[in-house]
Coordinates of C-alpha atoms and ligand atoms in Angstrom, one line a residue:
M144 CA 139.9 127.3 78.1
N145 CA 139.5 129.4 75.0
T146 CA 142.7 131.4 74.9
G147 CA 141.5 133.8 72.3
M148 CA 144.2 132.5 70.0
N149 CA 144.0 130.9 66.6
T150 CA 145.1 127.6 68.1
D151 CA 143.2 125.4 65.6
M152 CA 145.5 126.6 62.8
N153 CA 148.8 127.0 64.5
P154 CA 149.4 126.4 68.2
A155 CA 152.3 128.9 68.2
A156 CA 150.3 131.7 66.6
K157 CA 150.1 134.9 68.6
P158 CA 146.7 136.7 68.8
L159 CA 145.6 139.8 67.0
A160 CA 146.6 143.2 68.4
V161 CA 144.8 146.4 67.4
I162 CA 146.6 149.8 67.6
T163 CA 144.9 153.1 67.0
G164 CA 147.0 156.1 65.9
A165 CA 149.6 153.8 64.4
S166 CA 150.8 156.2 61.7
S167 CA 153.3 158.0 63.9
G168 CA 155.0 158.4 67.2
I169 CA 154.0 156.1 70.0
G170 CA 151.5 154.1 67.9
A171 CA 154.0 153.3 65.2
A172 CA 156.7 152.3 67.7
T173 CA 154.2 150.1 69.5
A174 CA 153.3 148.5 66.1
R175 CA 157.0 147.6 65.6
T176 CA 157.3 146.2 69.1
L177 CA 154.2 144.0 68.9
S178 CA 155.1 142.9 65.4
A179 CA 158.6 141.9 66.6
L180 CA 156.8 139.8 69.3
G181 CA 155.1 137.9 66.5
H182 CA 151.5 139.4 66.7
P183 CA 149.4 140.0 63.6
L184 CA 148.2 143.6 63.7
L185 CA 145.3 145.8 62.8
L186 CA 146.7 149.3 62.5
L187 CA 144.4 152.3 62.3
A188 CA 144.9 156.0 61.6
R189 CA 143.8 158.4 58.9
R190 CA 147.1 158.4 57.1
V191 CA 147.1 154.8 55.9
E192 CA 150.2 155.3 53.7
R193 CA 152.3 156.1 56.7
I194 CA 151.2 152.8 58.3
E195 CA 151.9 150.9 55.1
A196 CA 155.4 152.4 55.0
L197 CA 156.2 150.6 58.3
G198 CA 156.3 147.5 56.1
L199 CA 155.2 145.1 58.9
P200 CA 154.2 141.5 58.2
D201 CA 150.7 140.1 59.0
T202 CA 149.3 143.5 59.2
L203 CA 146.0 145.0 58.1
A204 CA 146.2 148.7 57.7
R205 CA 143.0 150.7 57.4
S206 CA 142.4 154.4 57.0
V207 CA 140.0 155.0 59.9
D208 CA 139.0 158.1 61.9
V209 CA 138.5 156.9 65.4
T210 CA 135.6 159.4 65.8
D211 CA 133.7 157.1 63.4
A212 CA 132.4 154.2 65.6
E213 CA 131.2 152.1 62.7
A214 CA 134.5 152.5 60.8
V215 CA 136.5 151.3 63.9
A216 CA 134.1 148.3 64.4
G217 CA 134.1 147.4 60.7
A218 CA 137.9 147.3 60.6
V219 CA 138.1 145.2 63.7
R220 CA 135.6 142.7 62.2
E221 CA 137.7 142.6 59.0
A222 CA 140.9 141.9 60.9
E223 CA 139.3 139.3 63.2
A224 CA 138.1 137.4 60.1
L225 CA 141.7 137.3 58.9
Y226 CA 143.7 136.8 62.0
G227 CA 141.2 135.5 64.7
P228 CA 139.9 137.4 67.8
A229 CA 141.6 140.6 69.0
D230 CA 143.3 139.8 72.3
L231 CA 144.7 143.4 72.7
I232 CA 143.7 146.9 71.8
V233 CA 146.0 149.8 72.3
N234 CA 143.8 152.9 72.3
N235 CA 146.6 155.4 71.4
A236 CA 145.1 157.9 68.9
G237 CA 145.1 161.3 70.3
V238 CA 145.5 165.0 69.7
M239 CA 146.9 167.8 71.9
L240 CA 145.9 171.3 71.1
L241 CA 147.4 173.4 73.9
G242 CA 146.0 176.8 74.7
E243 CA 144.3 179.0 77.3
V244 CA 140.5 178.4 77.6
S245 CA 139.9 182.2 77.5
R246 CA 141.3 182.3 74.0
Q247 CA 141.2 178.9 72.5
P248 CA 138.7 178.2 69.6
A249 CA 135.9 175.9 70.9
D250 CA 136.3 173.5 68.0
E251 CA 139.7 172.6 69.4
W252 CA 138.1 171.5 72.7
E253 CA 135.6 169.5 70.7
R254 CA 138.3 167.8 68.6
M255 CA 140.3 166.8 71.8
F256 CA 137.2 165.2 73.4
D257 CA 136.1 163.7 70.2
V258 CA 139.4 161.9 69.5
N259 CA 140.9 161.4 73.0
V260 CA 137.6 160.4 74.7
R261 CA 134.9 159.3 72.3
G262 CA 137.5 157.8 69.8
L263 CA 139.0 155.8 72.7
L264 CA 135.5 154.5 73.7
H265 CA 134.9 153.4 70.1
G266 CA 138.0 151.3 70.2
V267 CA 137.0 149.8 73.6
R268 CA 133.5 149.0 72.3
A269 CA 134.7 147.3 69.1
V270 CA 136.7 144.6 71.0
L271 CA 135.1 144.4 74.5
P272 CA 132.1 142.2 73.9
G273 CA 134.3 139.5 72.3
M274 CA 136.8 139.7 75.1
I275 CA 134.1 139.3 77.7
E276 CA 132.7 136.3 75.8
R277 CA 136.1 134.7 75.6
G278 CA 137.0 135.5 79.2
R279 CA 140.3 137.2 78.3
G280 CA 141.8 140.2 76.6
T281 CA 143.7 143.4 77.3
V282 CA 142.7 147.0 76.8
I283 CA 145.6 149.5 77.0
N284 CA 144.6 153.1 77.1
V285 CA 147.2 155.7 76.4
S286 CA 146.6 158.7 78.7
S287 CA 149.3 161.1 79.9
V288 CA 150.9 162.5 83.0
A289 CA 148.5 165.3 82.2
G290 CA 145.8 162.8 83.1
R291 CA 147.0 162.9 86.7
K292 CA 148.1 166.5 87.2
T293 CA 147.7 169.8 85.6
Y294 CA 150.1 171.9 83.5
A295 CA 150.0 175.5 82.0
N296 CA 148.0 175.7 78.8
H297 CA 146.8 172.1 79.2
T298 CA 143.3 172.6 80.6
V299 CA 141.2 170.9 78.0
Y300 CA 143.8 168.4 77.0
S301 CA 144.2 167.5 80.6
G302 CA 140.5 167.2 81.0
S303 CA 140.4 164.7 78.1
K304 CA 143.2 162.7 79.7
F305 CA 141.7 162.8 83.2
A306 CA 138.6 161.4 81.5
V307 CA 140.8 158.6 80.1
H308 CA 142.2 157.8 83.5
G309 CA 138.7 157.9 85.2
M310 CA 137.1 155.7 82.5
S311 CA 139.9 153.2 82.6
E312 CA 139.6 152.8 86.3
S313 CA 135.9 152.3 86.2
L314 CA 136.0 150.1 83.1
R315 CA 138.5 147.8 85.0
E316 CA 135.8 147.3 87.7
E317 CA 133.3 146.5 85.0
V318 CA 135.4 143.8 83.2
A319 CA 137.8 142.4 85.9
G320 CA 135.3 139.6 86.7
H321 CA 135.3 138.6 83.1
G322 CA 139.1 138.1 83.0
V323 CA 139.7 141.3 80.9
R324 CA 142.6 143.6 81.9
V325 CA 142.6 147.4 81.6
V326 CA 145.9 149.2 81.7
T327 CA 146.5 152.9 81.7
I328 CA 149.8 154.2 80.3
A329 CA 150.7 157.7 81.4
P330 CA 153.8 159.1 79.7
G331 CA 155.5 162.4 80.2
A332 CA 156.8 164.3 77.2
V333 CA 157.7 162.1 74.3
E334 CA 159.5 163.1 71.0
T335 CA 156.6 162.8 68.5
E336 CA 154.5 164.9 66.2
L337 CA 151.9 165.6 68.9
L338 CA 152.8 169.2 69.5
S339 CA 152.7 170.1 65.8
H340 CA 148.9 170.5 65.8
T341 CA 148.8 173.2 68.4
T342 CA 147.7 176.4 66.7
D343 CA 148.8 179.0 69.3
E344 CA 152.3 179.7 68.1
V345 CA 153.4 181.3 71.4
V346 CA 152.2 178.3 73.5
K347 CA 153.8 175.9 70.9
A348 CA 157.1 177.7 71.1
D349 CA 157.1 177.6 74.9
Y350 CA 156.4 173.9 75.0
Q351 CA 159.0 173.2 72.3
A352 CA 161.6 175.1 74.4
F353 CA 160.8 172.9 77.3
K354 CA 161.1 169.8 75.1
D355 CA 164.5 171.1 73.8
S356 CA 165.8 171.8 77.3
I357 CA 165.8 168.1 78.4
E358 CA 166.1 164.7 76.7
V359 CA 162.4 163.6 76.6
L360 CA 161.2 160.0 76.2
A361 CA 161.5 158.3 72.8
P362 CA 158.3 156.6 71.4
E363 CA 160.2 153.3 71.7
D364 CA 160.4 153.8 75.5
V365 CA 156.6 154.0 75.8
A366 CA 156.2 151.1 73.3
A367 CA 158.5 149.0 75.6
A368 CA 156.3 149.8 78.6
I369 CA 153.2 148.8 76.6
G370 CA 154.8 145.5 75.6
F371 CA 155.9 144.9 79.2
A372 CA 152.4 145.4 80.5
Y373 CA 150.9 143.1 77.9
Q374 CA 153.4 140.4 78.4
Q375 CA 152.5 139.9 82.1
P376 CA 150.7 136.7 82.8
Q377 CA 147.0 137.1 82.1
R378 CA 146.3 136.9 85.9
V379 CA 148.4 140.1 86.4
T380 CA 147.2 143.6 85.5
L381 CA 149.7 146.4 85.7
R382 CA 146.9 148.9 86.3
E383 CA 148.8 152.0 85.6
L384 CA 152.3 152.7 84.3
V385 CA 153.6 156.3 84.7
L386 CA 156.8 157.0 83.0
A387 CA 158.7 160.2 82.1
A388 CA 162.2 161.3 81.2
T389 CA 164.4 161.4 84.3
A390 CA 165.1 165.0 83.6
Q391 CA 161.4 166.0 83.4
V392 CA 160.8 167.9 86.7
A393 CA 157.0 168.3 86.8
Ligands
LIG916 P1 151.5 161.7 67.2 O1 150.9 163.0 66.8 O2 152.9 161.4 66.7 O3 150.5 160.5 66.9 C1 149.2 160.6 67.0 C2 148.5 159.5 66.3 O4 147.1 159.6 66.5 C3 148.7 159.5 64.8 O5 149.0 158.2 64.4 C4 147.4 160.1 64.2 O6 147.2 159.5 63.0 C5 146.4 159.5 65.2 N1 145.2 160.2 65.2 C6 144.9 161.5 65.5 N2 143.7 161.8 65.3 C7 143.1 160.7 64.8 C8 141.7 160.4 64.4 N3 140.8 161.3 64.4 N4 141.5 159.1 64.0 C9 142.5 158.2 63.9 N5 143.8 158.5 64.3 C10 144.0 159.7 64.8 O7 151.5 161.8 68.8 P2 151.9 160.7 69.9 O8 152.5 159.5 69.4 O9 152.7 161.5 70.9 O10 150.5 160.5 70.6 C11 150.0 159.2 70.9 C12 149.2 159.2 72.2 O11 150.2 159.5 73.2 C13 148.2 160.3 72.3 O12 147.0 159.8 72.9 C14 148.8 161.4 73.1 O13 147.9 162.1 73.8 C15 149.6 160.5 74.1 N6 150.7 161.1 74.8 C16 151.8 161.7 74.1 C17 152.7 162.4 74.8 C18 153.8 163.1 74.1 O14 154.6 163.9 74.7 N7 154.1 162.9 72.8 C19 152.8 162.4 76.3 C20 151.7 161.7 76.9 C21 150.7 161.1 76.2 P3 146.6 160.3 61.7 O15 146.9 161.7 61.8 O16 147.2 159.6 60.5 O17 145.1 160.0 61.7

Protein backbone atom coordinates (compact mmCIF):
# COMPACT_ATOMS: atom_id res chain seq x y z
CA MET A 1 0.00 0.00 0.00
CA ASN A 2 1.24 3.45 -0.78
CA THR A 3 1.16 5.17 2.61
CA GLY A 4 1.65 8.61 1.15
CA MET A 5 4.93 8.86 3.03
CA ASN A 6 8.41 9.39 1.71
CA THR A 7 9.32 5.82 2.62
CA ASP A 8 11.90 5.37 -0.14
CA MET A 9 14.15 7.92 1.47
CA ASN A 10 13.54 7.32 5.17
CA PRO A 11 11.11 4.76 6.56
CA ALA A 12 10.65 6.80 9.75
CA ALA A 13 9.88 10.05 7.92
CA LYS A 14 6.54 11.63 8.70
CA PRO A 15 4.47 12.97 5.80
CA LEU A 16 3.91 16.58 4.84
CA ALA A 17 1.22 18.58 6.66
CA VAL A 18 -0.18 21.82 5.21
CA ILE A 19 -1.61 24.50 7.49
CA THR A 20 -3.34 27.67 6.30
CA GLY A 21 -3.47 30.73 8.53
CA ALA A 22 -0.27 29.65 10.26
CA SER A 23 0.96 33.16 11.14
CA SER A 24 -0.99 33.46 14.37
CA GLY A 25 -3.42 31.94 16.86
CA ILE A 26 -4.67 28.40 16.26
CA GLY A 27 -2.68 27.93 13.03
CA ALA A 28 0.66 28.85 14.64
CA ALA A 29 -0.08 26.59 17.63
CA THR A 30 -1.01 23.74 15.27
CA ALA A 31 2.24 24.26 13.37
CA ARG A 32 4.20 23.86 16.62
CA THR A 33 2.22 20.75 17.57
CA LEU A 34 2.64 18.99 14.22
CA SER A 35 6.30 19.97 14.00
CA ALA A 36 6.89 18.49 17.46
CA LEU A 37 5.32 15.27 16.13
CA GLY A 38 8.00 15.26 13.43
CA HIS A 39 6.07 16.41 10.34
CA PRO A 40 7.57 18.57 7.62
CA LEU A 41 5.25 21.52 7.11
CA LEU A 42 3.93 23.88 4.48
CA LEU A 43 2.74 26.97 6.34
CA LEU A 44 0.63 29.56 4.54
CA ALA A 45 -0.57 33.05 5.46
CA ARG A 46 -0.06 36.53 4.09
CA ARG A 47 2.36 37.58 6.86
CA VAL A 48 5.18 35.17 6.02
CA GLU A 49 7.61 36.87 8.43
CA ARG A 50 5.38 35.80 11.32
CA ILE A 51 5.59 32.19 10.10
CA GLU A 52 9.35 32.36 9.71
CA ALA A 53 9.61 33.73 13.26
CA LEU A 54 8.19 30.41 14.53
CA GLY A 55 11.61 28.95 13.64
CA LEU A 56 10.32 25.43 12.91
CA PRO A 57 12.51 22.82 11.16
CA ASP A 58 11.64 21.23 7.78
CA THR A 59 9.20 24.00 7.03
CA LEU A 60 8.35 25.80 3.83
CA ALA A 61 6.75 29.17 4.56
CA ARG A 62 4.94 30.97 1.77
CA SER A 63 3.09 34.26 1.68
CA VAL A 64 -0.19 33.14 0.18
CA ASP A 65 -3.65 34.65 0.26
CA VAL A 66 -6.03 31.69 0.41
CA THR A 67 -8.50 33.49 -1.84
CA ASP A 68 -5.94 32.95 -4.65
CA ALA A 69 -6.53 29.34 -5.76
CA GLU A 70 -3.46 29.18 -8.00
CA ALA A 71 -1.17 30.54 -5.26
CA VAL A 72 -2.41 27.88 -2.82
CA ALA A 73 -2.01 25.09 -5.40
CA GLY A 74 1.45 26.35 -6.43
CA ALA A 75 2.71 26.39 -2.85
CA VAL A 76 1.43 22.83 -2.31
CA ARG A 77 3.21 21.65 -5.47
CA GLU A 78 6.44 23.28 -4.29
CA ALA A 79 6.20 21.70 -0.82
CA GLU A 80 5.35 18.26 -2.24
CA ALA A 81 8.42 18.42 -4.47
CA LEU A 82 10.51 19.00 -1.34
CA TYR A 83 8.85 16.77 1.24
CA GLY A 84 6.64 14.28 -0.62
CA PRO A 85 2.85 14.15 -0.86
CA ALA A 86 0.64 16.07 1.56
CA ASP A 87 -1.07 13.65 3.97
CA LEU A 88 -2.85 16.36 5.96
CA ILE A 89 -4.26 19.80 5.36
CA VAL A 90 -5.57 21.96 8.19
CA ASN A 91 -7.81 24.56 6.58
CA ASN A 92 -7.64 27.10 9.36
CA ALA A 93 -7.30 30.57 7.78
CA GLY A 94 -10.32 32.64 8.69
CA VAL A 95 -11.66 36.08 9.47
CA MET A 96 -14.42 37.14 11.85
CA LEU A 97 -15.98 40.53 11.22
CA LEU A 98 -18.83 40.75 13.70
CA GLY A 99 -21.74 43.10 13.17
CA GLU A 100 -25.42 43.49 12.44
CA VAL A 101 -26.52 42.83 8.87
CA SER A 102 -28.57 46.03 8.86
CA ARG A 103 -25.45 48.13 9.37
CA GLN A 104 -22.43 46.06 8.31
CA PRO A 105 -20.59 47.09 5.12
CA ALA A 106 -21.24 44.49 2.41
CA ASP A 107 -17.54 44.10 1.66
CA GLU A 108 -17.16 42.55 5.14
CA TRP A 109 -19.66 39.82 4.21
CA GLU A 110 -17.71 39.21 1.02
CA ARG A 111 -14.38 38.96 2.85
CA MET A 112 -15.75 36.38 5.29
CA PHE A 113 -17.18 34.20 2.54
CA ASP A 114 -14.07 34.68 0.39
CA VAL A 115 -11.62 33.58 3.10
CA ASN A 116 -13.69 31.23 5.28
CA VAL A 117 -15.50 29.41 2.45
CA ARG A 118 -13.80 29.92 -0.92
CA GLY A 119 -10.32 29.98 0.66
CA LEU A 120 -11.05 26.71 2.45
CA LEU A 121 -12.17 25.10 -0.81
CA HIS A 122 -8.93 26.18 -2.45
CA GLY A 123 -7.00 24.34 0.26
CA VAL A 124 -9.17 21.24 -0.17
CA ARG A 125 -8.77 21.26 -3.95
CA ALA A 126 -4.98 21.66 -3.82
CA VAL A 127 -4.52 18.34 -1.97
CA LEU A 128 -7.61 16.22 -2.60
CA PRO A 129 -6.88 14.71 -6.05
CA GLY A 130 -3.52 13.41 -4.77
CA MET A 131 -5.10 12.02 -1.61
CA ILE A 132 -7.78 10.22 -3.62
CA GLU A 133 -5.12 8.79 -5.93
CA ARG A 134 -3.05 7.53 -2.97
CA GLY A 135 -6.11 6.22 -1.15
CA ARG A 136 -5.32 8.10 2.06
CA GLY A 137 -5.15 11.55 3.57
CA THR A 138 -6.83 13.81 6.09
CA VAL A 139 -8.64 17.12 5.61
CA ILE A 140 -9.24 19.04 8.83
CA ASN A 141 -11.52 22.03 8.47
CA VAL A 142 -11.58 24.60 11.25
CA SER A 143 -15.16 25.79 11.70
CA SER A 144 -16.57 27.11 14.99
CA VAL A 145 -19.35 26.59 17.50
CA ALA A 146 -20.85 29.43 15.46
CA GLY A 147 -21.06 26.86 12.66
CA ARG A 148 -23.56 24.87 14.75
CA LYS A 149 -25.61 27.56 16.48
CA THR A 150 -26.17 31.29 16.26
CA TYR A 151 -24.95 34.19 18.40
CA ALA A 152 -25.68 37.94 18.50
CA ASN A 153 -23.78 39.91 15.82
CA HIS A 154 -22.51 36.68 14.23
CA THR A 155 -24.99 36.38 11.34
CA VAL A 156 -22.62 36.40 8.37
CA TYR A 157 -19.69 34.84 10.22
CA SER A 158 -22.06 32.10 11.37
CA GLY A 159 -23.30 31.68 7.81
CA SER A 160 -19.74 31.15 6.61
CA LYS A 161 -19.07 28.60 9.36
CA PHE A 162 -22.39 26.76 8.81
CA ALA A 163 -21.12 26.48 5.22
CA VAL A 164 -17.87 24.94 6.49
CA HIS A 165 -19.83 22.41 8.55
CA GLY A 166 -22.17 21.56 5.66
CA MET A 167 -19.43 21.25 3.06
CA SER A 168 -17.29 19.13 5.37
CA GLU A 169 -20.15 16.68 5.99
CA SER A 170 -20.87 16.39 2.28
CA LEU A 171 -17.20 16.19 1.30
CA ARG A 172 -16.78 13.27 3.71
CA GLU A 173 -19.43 11.35 1.77
CA GLU A 174 -17.59 12.19 -1.45
CA VAL A 175 -14.19 10.89 -0.33
CA ALA A 176 -14.83 8.29 2.40
CA GLY A 177 -14.78 5.49 -0.19
CA HIS A 178 -11.30 6.66 -1.24
CA GLY A 179 -9.85 6.32 2.26
CA VAL A 180 -9.70 10.08 2.85
CA ARG A 181 -10.83 11.45 6.23
CA VAL A 182 -12.67 14.75 6.72
CA VAL A 183 -12.71 16.22 10.22
CA THR A 184 -14.53 19.34 11.40
CA ILE A 185 -13.10 21.19 14.41
CA ALA A 186 -15.58 23.49 16.14
CA PRO A 187 -14.02 25.58 18.90
CA GLY A 188 -15.73 28.06 21.19
CA ALA A 189 -13.93 31.30 22.06
CA VAL A 190 -10.13 31.12 21.83
CA GLU A 191 -7.58 33.76 22.86
CA THR A 192 -6.23 34.88 19.46
CA GLU A 193 -6.15 37.94 17.18
CA LEU A 194 -9.44 36.94 15.52
CA LEU A 195 -11.61 39.66 17.10
CA SER A 196 -9.13 42.44 16.28
CA HIS A 197 -10.39 42.79 12.68
CA THR A 198 -14.01 43.55 13.64
CA THR A 199 -14.62 47.18 12.69
CA ASP A 200 -17.74 47.89 14.78
CA GLU A 201 -16.16 49.16 18.00
CA VAL A 202 -19.27 48.64 20.15
CA VAL A 203 -19.68 45.03 19.01
CA LYS A 204 -15.96 44.46 19.47
CA ALA A 205 -16.01 45.85 23.03
CA ASP A 206 -19.04 43.65 23.88
CA TYR A 207 -17.31 40.50 22.67
CA GLN A 208 -14.06 41.48 24.39
CA ALA A 209 -15.99 41.91 27.66
CA PHE A 210 -17.39 38.37 27.23
CA LYS A 211 -13.90 37.02 26.56
CA ASP A 212 -12.54 38.83 29.63
CA SER A 213 -15.31 37.45 31.84
CA ILE A 214 -14.18 33.82 31.51
CA GLU A 215 -11.01 31.88 30.84
CA VAL A 216 -11.39 31.11 27.12
CA LEU A 217 -9.51 28.34 25.31
CA ALA A 218 -5.84 28.76 24.44
CA PRO A 219 -4.76 28.15 20.81
CA GLU A 220 -2.76 25.17 22.10
CA ASP A 221 -6.00 23.53 23.32
CA VAL A 222 -7.37 23.53 19.77
CA ALA A 223 -4.01 22.45 18.32
CA ALA A 224 -4.03 19.47 20.70
CA ALA A 225 -7.51 18.48 19.46
CA ILE A 226 -6.32 18.71 15.86
CA GLY A 227 -3.27 16.58 16.68
CA PHE A 228 -5.48 14.04 18.49
CA ALA A 229 -7.85 13.72 15.52
CA TYR A 230 -5.00 13.31 13.05
CA GLN A 231 -3.20 10.72 15.13
CA GLN A 232 -6.15 8.31 15.16
CA PRO A 233 -5.59 5.19 13.05
CA GLN A 234 -6.35 5.95 9.40
CA ARG A 235 -9.46 3.72 9.61
CA VAL A 236 -10.92 6.02 12.31
CA THR A 237 -12.41 9.43 11.50
CA LEU A 238 -13.30 11.74 14.35
CA ARG A 239 -15.94 13.43 12.24
CA GLU A 240 -16.41 16.45 14.44
CA LEU A 241 -14.75 17.77 17.57
CA VAL A 242 -16.61 20.50 19.45
CA LEU A 243 -14.63 22.07 22.27
CA ALA A 244 -15.12 25.20 24.34
CA ALA A 245 -13.94 26.61 27.63
CA THR A 246 -15.76 24.94 30.50
CA ALA A 247 -16.93 28.39 31.61
CA GLN A 248 -18.42 29.27 28.20
CA VAL A 249 -22.17 29.04 28.73
CA ALA A 250 -23.59 29.36 25.18
P1 LIG B 1 -6.14 34.71 14.10
O1 LIG B 1 -6.70 36.01 13.62
O2 LIG B 1 -5.15 34.72 15.22
O3 LIG B 1 -5.54 33.88 12.86
C1 LIG B 1 -6.14 33.88 11.61
C2 LIG B 1 -5.15 33.35 10.60
O4 LIG B 1 -5.78 33.34 9.31
C3 LIG B 1 -3.91 34.19 10.49
O5 LIG B 1 -2.78 33.36 10.38
C4 LIG B 1 -4.12 34.96 9.20
O6 LIG B 1 -2.88 35.21 8.56
C5 LIG B 1 -4.92 33.96 8.40
N1 LIG B 1 -5.64 34.58 7.30
C6 LIG B 1 -6.64 35.50 7.36
N2 LIG B 1 -7.01 35.87 6.13
C7 LIG B 1 -6.21 35.19 5.27
C8 LIG B 1 -6.09 35.14 3.85
N3 LIG B 1 -6.87 35.89 3.06
N4 LIG B 1 -5.16 34.33 3.30
C9 LIG B 1 -4.34 33.58 4.10
N5 LIG B 1 -4.43 33.57 5.44
C10 LIG B 1 -5.34 34.36 6.01
O7 LIG B 1 -7.43 33.86 14.50
P2 LIG B 1 -7.65 32.34 15.00
O8 LIG B 1 -6.39 31.63 15.21
O9 LIG B 1 -8.62 32.45 16.12
O10 LIG B 1 -8.45 31.78 13.75
C11 LIG B 1 -8.15 30.56 13.12
C12 LIG B 1 -9.45 29.87 12.72
O11 LIG B 1 -10.15 29.50 13.91
C13 LIG B 1 -10.42 30.74 11.91
O12 LIG B 1 -10.97 29.97 10.86
C14 LIG B 1 -11.48 31.10 12.92
O13 LIG B 1 -12.70 31.38 12.32
C15 LIG B 1 -11.50 29.85 13.77
N6 LIG B 1 -12.09 29.99 15.10
C16 LIG B 1 -11.56 30.87 16.01
C17 LIG B 1 -12.18 31.05 17.24
C18 LIG B 1 -11.69 32.06 18.24
O14 LIG B 1 -12.41 32.36 19.20
N7 LIG B 1 -10.50 32.60 18.10
C19 LIG B 1 -13.34 30.25 17.65
C20 LIG B 1 -13.79 29.32 16.63
C21 LIG B 1 -13.18 29.21 15.43
P3 LIG B 1 -2.45 36.56 7.78
O15 LIG B 1 -3.25 37.69 8.36
O16 LIG B 1 -0.98 36.64 8.03
O17 LIG B 1 -2.77 36.27 6.35
